[in-house]
């Protein structure tokens, strides 16, 4: 694709790499939250903030020949709303979750397992 359409192919390739990296970071952040690691909440904050930026950028047609679509704009606004809801939920309950994560970390360090 990059050879056939030089400009659009490069943009699509870069976009694919960014989305792949974002997916890997989302999976890592999910693991960090699920296992209550101290780095899970900050990584999740950064990943979902990046998701908001990427969703906002995806609303605008950047490839040659693209057009605005009401469906795309609505879908991206839904994704932005979900990301904002997750960030709000995470930061509203972050002290409780963080204290549980630190207690769990202390238990891991002090256990004989």
Coordinates of N, CA and C in Angstrom, one line a residue:
X1 N 0.8 -1.2 0.0 CA 0.0 0.0 0.0 C 0.9 1.3 0.0
X2 N 2.0 1.2 0.7 CA 2.9 2.4 0.8 C 3.5 2.6 -0.6
X3 N 3.8 1.6 -1.4 CA 4.4 1.8 -2.7 C 3.4 2.3 -3.7
X4 N 2.2 1.8 -3.6 CA 1.1 2.1 -4.6 C 0.7 3.5 -4.5
X5 N 0.5 4.0 -3.2 CA 0.0 5.3 -3.0 C 1.0 6.0 -2.0
X6 N 2.0 6.7 -2.5 CA 3.0 7.2 -1.7 C 2.5 8.1 -0.5
X7 N 1.7 9.1 -0.7 CA 1.4 10.0 0.4 C 0.3 9.3 1.3
X8 N -0.7 8.8 0.7 CA -1.7 8.1 1.5 C -1.2 6.8 2.2
X9 N -0.3 6.1 1.5 CA 0.3 4.9 2.1 C 1.1 5.2 3.3
X10 N 1.9 6.3 3.2 CA 2.7 6.7 4.4 C 1.9 7.1 5.6
X11 N 0.8 7.9 5.3 CA -0.1 8.3 6.3 C -0.8 7.1 7.0
X12 N -1.2 6.2 6.1 CA -1.9 5.0 6.6 C -0.9 4.1 7.4
X13 N 0.3 4.0 7.0 CA 1.3 3.2 7.7 C 1.6 3.8 9.0
X14 N 1.8 5.1 9.1 CA 2.1 5.8 10.4 C 0.9 5.6 11.3
X15 N -0.3 5.8 10.7 CA -1.5 5.6 11.6 C -1.7 4.2 12.1
X16 N -1.3 3.2 11.3 CA -1.4 1.8 11.7 C -0.4 1.6 12.8
X17 N 0.8 2.1 12.7 CA 1.8 1.9 13.8 C 1.4 2.6 15.1
X18 N 0.8 3.8 15.0 CA 0.3 4.5 16.2 C -0.8 3.7 16.8
X19 N -1.7 3.2 16.0 CA -2.8 2.4 16.6 C -2.4 1.1 17.2
X20 N -1.4 0.5 16.6 CA -0.8 -0.8 17.2 C -0.1 -0.5 18.5
X21 N 0.7 0.6 18.6 CA 1.3 0.9 19.8 C 0.3 1.3 20.9
X22 N -0.8 2.0 20.5 CA -1.8 2.4 21.4 C -2.5 1.1 22.0
X23 N -2.7 0.1 21.1 CA -3.3 -1.2 21.6 C -2.5 -1.9 22.5
X24 N -1.2 -1.9 22.3 CA -0.2 -2.6 23.2 C -0.2 -1.9 24.6
X25 N -0.2 -0.5 24.5 CA -0.2 0.2 25.8 C -1.6 0.0 26.5
X26 N -2.7 -0.1 25.8 CA -4.0 -0.3 26.4 C -4.0 -1.7 27.1
X27 N -3.5 -2.7 26.5 CA -3.4 -4.0 27.1 C -2.5 -4.0 28.3
X28 N -1.4 -3.3 28.2 CA -0.5 -3.2 29.4 C -1.2 -2.5 30.5
X29 N -1.9 -1.4 30.2 CA -2.6 -0.6 31.3 C -3.7 -1.5 31.9
X30 N -4.4 -2.2 31.1 CA -5.4 -3.1 31.6 C -4.8 -4.1 32.6
X31 N -3.7 -4.7 32.2 CA -3.0 -5.7 33.1 C -2.6 -5.0 34.4
X32 N -2.1 -3.7 34.3 CA -1.6 -3.0 35.5 C -2.8 -2.7 36.4
X33 N -4.0 -2.3 35.8 CA -5.1 -2.1 36.7 C -5.7 -3.4 37.3
X34 N -5.7 -4.4 36.5 CA -6.3 -5.7 36.9 C -5.5 -6.3 38.1
X35 N -4.2 -6.2 38.0 CA -3.3 -6.7 39.0 C -3.0 -5.7 40.1
X36 N -3.6 -4.5 40.0 CA -3.4 -3.4 41.0 C -1.9 -3.0 41.1
X37 N -1.2 -2.9 40.0 CA 0.1 -2.4 40.1 C 0.2 -0.9 40.3
X38 N 1.2 -0.4 40.9 CA 1.2 1.1 41.2 C 1.3 1.9 39.9
X39 N 1.8 1.3 38.8 CA 2.0 2.0 37.6 C 0.7 1.9 36.7
X40 N -0.2 1.1 37.1 CA -1.4 0.9 36.2 C -2.3 2.1 36.0
X41 N -2.6 2.8 37.1 CA -3.4 4.0 37.0 C -2.8 5.1 36.2
X42 N -1.5 5.5 36.4 CA -0.9 6.5 35.6 C -0.8 6.2 34.1
X43 N -0.4 4.9 33.8 CA -0.4 4.5 32.4 C -1.7 4.5 31.8
X44 N -2.8 4.1 32.5 CA -4.1 4.2 32.0 C -4.5 5.6 31.7
X45 N -4.2 6.6 32.5 CA -4.5 8.0 32.3 C -3.8 8.5 31.0
X46 N -2.6 8.1 30.8 CA -1.9 8.6 29.6 C -2.5 7.9 28.3
X47 N -2.8 6.6 28.4 CA -3.3 5.9 27.3 C -4.7 6.5 26.9
X48 N -5.5 6.7 27.8 CA -6.9 7.2 27.5 C -6.9 8.7 27.1
X49 N -5.9 9.4 27.6 CA -5.7 10.8 27.1 C -5.3 10.8 25.7
X50 N -4.4 9.9 25.3 CA -4.0 9.7 23.9 C -5.1 9.3 23.1
X51 N -6.0 8.4 23.6 CA -7.2 8.0 22.9 C -8.1 9.1 22.6
X52 N -8.3 10.0 23.5 CA -9.1 11.2 23.2 C -8.6 12.0 22.1
X53 N -7.2 12.2 22.1 CA -6.6 13.0 21.1 C -6.7 12.3 19.7
X54 N -6.5 11.0 19.7 CA -6.6 10.3 18.4 C -8.0 10.2 17.9
X55 N -9.0 10.1 18.8 CA -10.4 10.1 18.4 C -10.8 11.5 17.8
X56 N -10.3 12.6 18.4 CA -10.5 13.9 17.9 C -9.9 14.1 16.5
X57 N -8.7 13.6 16.3 CA -8.0 13.7 15.0 C -8.7 12.8 14.0
X58 N -9.3 11.7 14.4 CA -10.0 10.8 13.4 C -11.3 11.4 12.9
X59 N -11.8 12.4 13.5 CA -13.0 13.0 13.0 C -12.8 13.8 11.7
X60 N -11.5 14.2 11.5 CA -11.2 15.0 10.3 C -10.6 14.2 9.2
X61 N -11.1 14.3 8.0 CA -10.5 13.6 6.9 C -9.1 14.0 6.6
X62 N -8.1 13.1 6.7 CA -6.7 13.5 6.4 C -6.2 12.9 5.1
X63 N -6.8 11.8 4.7 CA -6.4 11.2 3.4 C -7.0 11.9 2.2
X64 N -6.3 11.9 1.1 CA -6.9 12.5 -0.1 C -8.2 11.7 -0.5
X65 N -9.2 12.5 -0.8 CA -10.5 11.9 -1.2 C -11.4 11.5 -0.1
X66 N -11.0 11.7 1.1 CA -11.9 11.4 2.3 C -12.9 12.6 2.4
X67 N -14.0 12.3 3.0 CA -15.0 13.3 3.3 C -15.5 13.1 4.7
X68 N -16.1 14.2 5.2 CA -16.7 14.2 6.5 C -17.9 13.2 6.5
X69 N -18.1 12.4 7.5 CA -19.2 11.5 7.6 C -19.8 11.7 9.0
X70 N -21.1 11.8 9.0 CA -21.9 12.0 10.2 C -21.7 10.8 11.1
X71 N -21.7 9.6 10.5 CA -21.5 8.4 11.3 C -20.1 8.3 12.0
X72 N -19.1 8.7 11.3 CA -17.7 8.8 11.8 C -17.6 9.8 13.0
X73 N -18.2 10.9 12.8 CA -18.2 12.0 13.8 C -18.9 11.5 15.1
X74 N -20.1 10.9 14.9 CA -20.8 10.4 16.1 C -20.1 9.3 16.7
X75 N -19.5 8.3 16.0 CA -18.7 7.2 16.6 C -17.5 7.8 17.3
X76 N -16.8 8.7 16.8 CA -15.6 9.3 17.5 C -16.1 10.0 18.8
X77 N -17.2 10.7 18.7 CA -17.7 11.4 19.9 C -18.1 10.4 21.0
X78 N -18.6 9.2 20.6 CA -18.9 8.2 21.6 C -17.6 7.7 22.2
X79 N -16.6 7.4 21.4 CA -15.3 7.0 21.9 C -14.7 8.0 22.9
X80 N -14.8 9.3 22.5 CA -14.3 10.3 23.4 C -15.1 10.3 24.7
X81 N -16.4 10.2 24.6 CA -17.2 10.1 25.9 C -16.9 8.9 26.7
X82 N -16.6 7.8 26.1 CA -16.2 6.6 26.9 C -14.8 6.8 27.6
X83 N -13.9 7.4 26.8 CA -12.6 7.7 27.4 C -12.7 8.7 28.5
X84 N -13.5 9.7 28.4 CA -13.6 10.7 29.5 C -14.3 10.1 30.7
X85 N -15.3 9.2 30.4 CA -15.9 8.5 31.6 C -15.0 7.6 32.3
X86 N -14.1 6.9 31.6 CA -13.1 6.0 32.2 C -12.1 6.8 33.0
X87 N -11.7 8.0 32.5 CA -10.7 8.8 33.2 C -11.4 9.4 34.4
X88 N -12.6 9.8 34.3 CA -13.3 10.4 35.5 C -13.5 9.3 36.6
X89 N -13.9 8.1 36.2 CA -14.1 7.1 37.1 C -12.8 6.7 37.8
X90 N -11.7 6.6 37.0 CA -10.4 6.3 37.5 C -9.9 7.3 38.5
X91 N -10.1 8.6 38.2 CA -9.6 9.6 39.1 C -10.5 9.9 40.3
X92 N -11.8 9.6 40.2 CA -12.7 9.7 41.3 C -12.4 8.7 42.4
X93 N -12.0 7.5 42.0 CA -11.7 6.4 42.9 C -10.3 6.1 43.0
X94 N -9.4 6.9 42.5 CA -8.0 6.6 42.5 C -7.4 6.5 43.9
X95 N -7.7 7.4 44.9 CA -7.1 7.2 46.2 C -7.4 5.8 46.8
X96 N -8.6 5.3 46.6 CA -9.0 4.0 47.2 C -8.3 2.9 46.5
X97 N -8.2 3.0 45.2 CA -7.6 2.0 44.4 C -6.1 2.0 44.6
X98 N -5.5 3.2 44.7 CA -4.1 3.3 44.9 C -3.7 2.7 46.3
X99 N -4.5 3.0 47.3 CA -4.2 2.5 48.6 C -4.3 1.0 48.6
X100 N -5.2 0.4 47.9 CA -5.3 -1.0 47.8 C -4.2 -1.6 47.1
X101 N -3.7 -0.9 46.0 CA -2.6 -1.4 45.3 C -1.3 -1.4 46.1
X102 N -1.1 -0.4 46.9 CA 0.1 -0.3 47.8 C 0.0 -1.3 48.9
X103 N -1.2 -1.6 49.4 CA -1.4 -2.6 50.5 C -1.1 -4.0 49.9
X104 N -1.5 -4.2 48.6 CA -1.3 -5.5 48.0 C 0.2 -5.6 47.7
X105 N 0.9 -4.6 47.3 CA 2.3 -4.6 47.1 C 3.1 -4.9 48.3
X106 N 2.6 -4.3 49.5 CA 3.3 -4.6 50.7 C 3.1 -6.0 51.2
X107 N 1.9 -6.6 50.9 CA 1.6 -8.0 51.2 C 2.5 -8.9 50.4
X108 N 2.7 -8.5 49.1 CA 3.5 -9.4 48.3 C 5.0 -9.4 48.8
X109 N 5.5 -8.2 49.2 CA 6.8 -8.1 49.7 C 7.0 -8.9 51.0
X110 N 6.0 -8.8 51.9 CA 6.2 -9.4 53.2 C 5.8 -10.9 53.3
X111 N 5.2 -11.4 52.2 CA 4.7 -12.8 52.3 C 5.9 -13.7 52.0
X112 N 5.7 -15.0 52.4 CA 6.8 -16.0 52.2 C 6.6 -16.7 50.8
X113 N 5.6 -16.3 50.1 CA 5.4 -17.0 48.8 C 6.3 -16.6 47.7

